C-alpha positions as semicolon CSV with decimal commas, in nm:
position;residue;x (nm);y (nm);z (nm)
1;M;0,001;5,696;-5,837
2;A;0,191;6,026;-5,817
3;Q;0,560;6,029;-5,896
4;K;0,821;6,157;-5,651
5;D;0,932;6,441;-5,887
6;Q;0,578;6,544;-5,979
7;P;0,497;6,890;-5,840
8;V;0,202;6,933;-5,613
9;D;-0,096;7,123;-5,750
10;G;-0,217;7,436;-5,582
11;D;-0,549;7,274;-5,484
12;F;-0,412;7,219;-5,133
13;D;-0,342;7,586;-5,077
14;G;-0,504;7,715;-4,764
15;T;-0,519;7,364;-4,598
16;A;-0,340;7,243;-4,283
17;F;-0,112;7,013;-4,480
18;E;0,229;7,137;-4,572
19;S;0,410;7,050;-4,892
20;A;0,653;6,805;-4,721
21;E;0,368;6,615;-4,560
22;I;0,182;6,587;-4,887
23;N;0,492;6,454;-5,059
24;E;0,543;6,200;-4,778
25;L;0,183;6,081;-4,813
26;A;0,225;6,046;-5,187
27;R;0,539;5,837;-5,143
28;T;0,364;5,611;-4,888
29;L;0,070;5,556;-5,123
30;E;0,308;5,477;-5,409
31;E;0,501;5,222;-5,197
32;H;0,181;5,038;-5,099
33;D;-0,013;5,073;-5,417
34;E;-0,043;4,693;-5,466
35;E;-0,171;4,636;-5,111
36;L;-0,421;4,919;-5,156
37;A;-0,543;4,767;-5,480
38;E;-0,592;4,426;-5,315
39;L;-0,769;4,589;-5,022
40;L;-1,007;4,769;-5,258
41;E;-1,079;4,441;-5,438
42;L;-1,151;4,270;-5,105
43;L;-1,382;4,551;-5,006
44;V;-1,570;4,512;-5,335
45;V;-1,604;4,137;-5,276
46;V;-1,719;4,192;-4,919
47;Q;-1,974;4,446;-5,037
48;E;-2,111;4,206;-5,297
49;L;-2,118;3,925;-5,038
50;S;-2,300;4,147;-4,792
51;E;-2,556;4,239;-5,057
52;D;-2,615;3,866;-5,120
53;L;-2,628;3,769;-4,753
54;A;-2,827;4,059;-4,615
55;P;-3,170;3,927;-4,732
56;E;-3,088;3,580;-4,604
57;L;-2,970;3,717;-4,270
58;R;-3,280;3,930;-4,234
59;E;-3,500;3,631;-4,311
60;A;-3,307;3,407;-4,067
61;A;-3,327;3,672;-3,796
62;H;-3,702;3,710;-3,859
63;D;-3,761;3,332;-3,842
64;S;-3,543;3,293;-3,531
65;R;-3,665;3,595;-3,343
66;E;-3,821;3,395;-3,057
67;P;-3,524;3,150;-3,008
68;I;-3,285;3,446;-3,018
69;A;-3,491;3,623;-2,755
70;E;-3,494;3,313;-2,535
71;L;-3,118;3,272;-2,583
72;R;-3,069;3,638;-2,492
73;M;-3,277;3,595;-2,176
74;A;-3,077;3,283;-2,086
75;L;-2,745;3,459;-2,140
76;E;-2,857;3,761;-1,939
77;S;-2,965;3,548;-1,637
78;E;-2,749;3,558;-1,323
79;D;-2,691;3,182;-1,320
80;T;-2,551;3,190;-1,673
81;L;-2,318;3,476;-1,587
82;V;-2,195;3,289;-1,276
83;L;-2,146;2,976;-1,486
84;I;-1,947;3,165;-1,750
85;Q;-1,739;3,326;-1,476
86;R;-1,667;2,987;-1,317
87;V;-1,577;2,843;-1,657
88;G;-1,336;3,129;-1,716
89;E;-1,175;3,087;-1,374
90;N;-1,129;2,710;-1,421
91;A;-1,042;2,707;-1,789
92;D;-0,721;2,507;-1,735
93;M;-0,900;2,243;-1,529
94;L;-1,176;2,216;-1,789
95;V;-0,920;2,166;-2,064
96;E;-0,750;1,889;-1,863
97;L;-1,089;1,732;-1,790
98;L;-1,182;1,737;-2,158
99;E;-0,850;1,573;-2,246
100;K;-0,909;1,302;-1,986
101;L;-1,263;1,249;-2,113
102;E;-1,128;1,212;-2,464
103;V;-0,877;0,951;-2,346
104;A;-1,149;0,774;-2,147
105;D;-1,377;0,775;-2,452
106;D;-1,105;0,617;-2,665
107;L;-1,038;0,359;-2,392
108;V;-1,406;0,273;-2,362
109;S;-1,433;0,239;-2,739
110;D;-1,148;-0,011;-2,731
111;L;-1,273;-0,203;-2,427
112;V;-1,645;-0,233;-2,503
113;P;-1,608;-0,500;-2,776
114;E;-1,374;-0,702;-2,554
115;L;-1,612;-0,674;-2,258
116;Q;-1,904;-0,783;-2,470
117;T;-1,708;-1,087;-2,583
118;I;-1,609;-1,172;-2,225
119;V;-1,968;-1,139;-2,101
120;R;-2,096;-1,354;-2,387
121;E;-1,838;-1,629;-2,318
122;N;-1,891;-1,625;-1,938
123;R;-2,267;-1,582;-1,923
124;E;-2,325;-1,899;-1,719
125;T;-2,044;-1,819;-1,474
126;I;-2,176;-1,466;-1,424
127;A;-2,524;-1,605;-1,360
128;R;-2,388;-1,841;-1,092
129;L;-2,195;-1,554;-0,933
130;R;-2,509;-1,342;-0,929
131;V;-2,704;-1,617;-0,752
132;A;-2,420;-1,662;-0,500
133;V;-2,394;-1,288;-0,430
134;E;-2,771;-1,256;-0,383
135;R;-2,772;-1,526;-0,111
136;E;-2,833;-1,411;0,245
137;E;-2,513;-1,575;0,373
138;T;-2,304;-1,379;0,124
139;L;-2,469;-1,051;0,226
140;V;-2,406;-1,130;0,594
141;L;-2,042;-1,211;0,516
142;L;-1,997;-0,882;0,330
143;E;-2,158;-0,696;0,619
144;R;-1,926;-0,863;0,870
145;L;-1,626;-0,781;0,651
146;G;-1,731;-0,417;0,643
147;E;-1,773;-0,403;1,020
148;N;-1,430;-0,559;1,085
149;T;-1,228;-0,386;0,816
150;D;-0,958;-0,260;1,055
151;T;-0,913;-0,603;1,213
152;I;-0,890;-0,771;0,873
153;I;-0,630;-0,518;0,759
154;E;-0,420;-0,582;1,071
155;L;-0,456;-0,958;1,018
156;L;-0,344;-0,928;0,656
157;E;-0,041;-0,721;0,763
158;L;0,044;-0,985;1,026
159;L;0,009;-1,261;0,768
160;D;0,235;-1,067;0,532
161;V;0,503;-1,033;0,801
162;T;0,461;-1,403;0,897
163;Y;0,493;-1,508;0,534
164;D;0,815;-1,308;0,493
165;L;0,949;-1,456;0,819
166;A;0,859;-1,809;0,706
167;E;1,034;-1,752;0,372
168;N;1,349;-1,653;0,560
169;L;1,331;-1,930;0,821
170;I;1,225;-2,229;0,612
171;P;1,562;-2,275;0,433
172;E;1,744;-2,247;0,767
173;A;1,501;-2,492;0,932
174;V;1,547;-2,740;0,647
175;N;1,925;-2,719;0,679
176;V;1,907;-2,764;1,058
177;A;1,675;-3,065;1,023
178;R;1,901;-3,219;0,759
179;E;2,214;-3,171;0,971
180;N;2,050;-3,294;1,294
181;R;1,843;-3,583;1,162
182;K;1,980;-3,837;1,412
183;P;1,935;-3,616;1,726
184;I;1,580;-3,532;1,610
185;A;1,502;-3,903;1,570
186;E;1,642;-3,975;1,917
187;L;1,441;-3,687;2,064
188;R;1,128;-3,828;1,899
189;M;1,198;-4,170;2,056
190;M;1,254;-4,003;2,393
191;V;0,921;-3,820;2,369
192;A;0,751;-4,146;2,269
193;G;0,900;-4,315;2,578
194;F;0,786;-4,028;2,797
195;C;0,431;-4,059;2,659
196;S;0,432;-4,436;2,721
197;T;0,545;-4,388;3,081
198;Y;0,286;-4,121;3,137
199;S;0,006;-4,344;3,004
200;E;0,120;-4,638;3,219
201;A;0,158;-4,431;3,537
202;N;-0,205;-4,315;3,516
203;L;-0,123;-3,967;3,645
204;E;-0,341;-3,664;3,619
205;P;-0,200;-3,386;3,396
206;H;-0,194;-3,143;3,691
207;Q;-0,006;-3,392;3,910
208;L;0,238;-3,464;3,630
209;G;0,296;-3,092;3,589
210;Q;0,361;-3,053;3,961
211;N;0,611;-3,342;3,957
212;L;0,794;-3,194;3,659
213;G;0,798;-2,855;3,833
214;N;0,945;-3,009;4,148
215;M;1,208;-3,183;3,938
216;L;1,298;-2,853;3,776
217;V;1,328;-2,682;4,115
218;L;1,543;-2,969;4,246
219;G;1,753;-2,960;3,931
220;S;1,799;-2,586;3,970
221;K;1,922;-2,635;4,327
222;L;2,145;-2,926;4,231
223;G;2,284;-2,714;3,950
224;D;2,440;-2,472;4,198
225;Q;2,809;-2,447;4,116
226;E;2,921;-2,476;4,480
227;L;2,718;-2,795;4,531
228;I;2,850;-2,941;4,208
229;D;3,208;-2,867;4,308
230;T;3,150;-3,023;4,653
231;V;2,991;-3,342;4,520
232;E;3,251;-3,370;4,246
233;S;3,529;-3,345;4,503
234;G;3,368;-3,617;4,716
235;L;3,312;-3,849;4,418
236;G;3,678;-3,815;4,329
237;A;3,752;-4,069;4,602
238;F;3,566;-4,332;4,398
239;T;3,715;-4,246;4,063
240;E;4,086;-4,217;4,142
241;E;4,310;-4,497;4,015
242;E;4,471;-4,559;4,355
243;P;4,205;-4,643;4,616
244;P;4,225;-4,481;4,964
245;E;4,390;-4,668;5,253
246;K;4,176;-4,902;5,460
247;V;4,062;-4,750;5,788
248;G;3,962;-4,939;6,102
249;V;3,795;-4,828;6,423
250;L;4,111;-4,660;6,548
251;G;4,154;-4,491;6,210
252;M;3,798;-4,360;6,227
253;L;3,860;-4,225;6,577
254;G;4,179;-4,063;6,456
255;A;4,003;-3,913;6,151
256;L;3,755;-3,744;6,379
257;R;4,030;-3,506;6,480
258;D;4,052;-3,382;6,112
259;D;3,862;-3,055;6,054
260;D;3,758;-3,155;5,699
261;V;3,611;-3,481;5,827
262;K;3,431;-3,295;6,103
263;Q;3,279;-3,052;5,853
264;G;3,174;-3,333;5,620
265;L;3,013;-3,529;5,906
266;G;2,831;-3,212;6,015
267;V;2,684;-3,162;5,670
268;L;2,587;-3,532;5,647
269;I;2,422;-3,531;5,990
270;E;2,232;-3,209;5,905
271;F;2,115;-3,369;5,577
272;L;1,988;-3,677;5,765
273;R;1,819;-3,459;6,026
274;R;1,631;-3,251;5,769
275;M;1,529;-3,555;5,566
276;G;1,391;-3,722;5,879
277;A;1,205;-3,403;5,977
278;S;1,034;-3,384;5,634
279;K;0,928;-3,750;5,661
280;S;0,777;-3,699;6,007
281;K;0,539;-3,425;5,890
């Protein structure tokens, strides 16, 4: 390589290069002399390799002329170009798909031996299941299930809610039953007595229902607070510790002048009148 202090020969006179540019080029070549030497060696090796490979490549190209032509025709077809374009547009999705396929392949490789073992151990059970599934009743059941999918889903949701409600209520019901064991036993005896009376009376269910309804209506009327207060006030005469004074005929005539007695007798007479009218119908 040329040294920095070496003068430049006059061979470059009359060219477009100036002396400063020539010196700069010389310095650059001197700084990269090792890289240039390696590059020249690589070029020599590549040249020798090309000389060795060229006959083989020509022979391979000659032997594969028809497949190469077919491949060229396939690559130049419109469908192939569209496919390559689609592949380029969805490269990210294809990469994700390939990753998932790789994971699935590994999973299948791990599961296949286990599945083979399970099938081998449960061959008789699987055969029985196959026979059961192939029966006409099973096919009809599956068809009905498919036709009523919405109803079955609603029923399952209702059962889920009922199950949750039962889980919440059962402990409370158990506690209530434990705390009220005696009243529940008495209520059971009362219901048993009611059933015995009903069987002995030989009543029709409709007639029994009417009688119970009439009793409820009468009980509702008797439960009026004003009637209860009135009857309770009248019964107080029987429950007081000091009994009322004895009254004779003159006392009764004198009591008729009392407004409260007059009102009570009016109610009693009206009660008797209405009761007699209902009996005469």
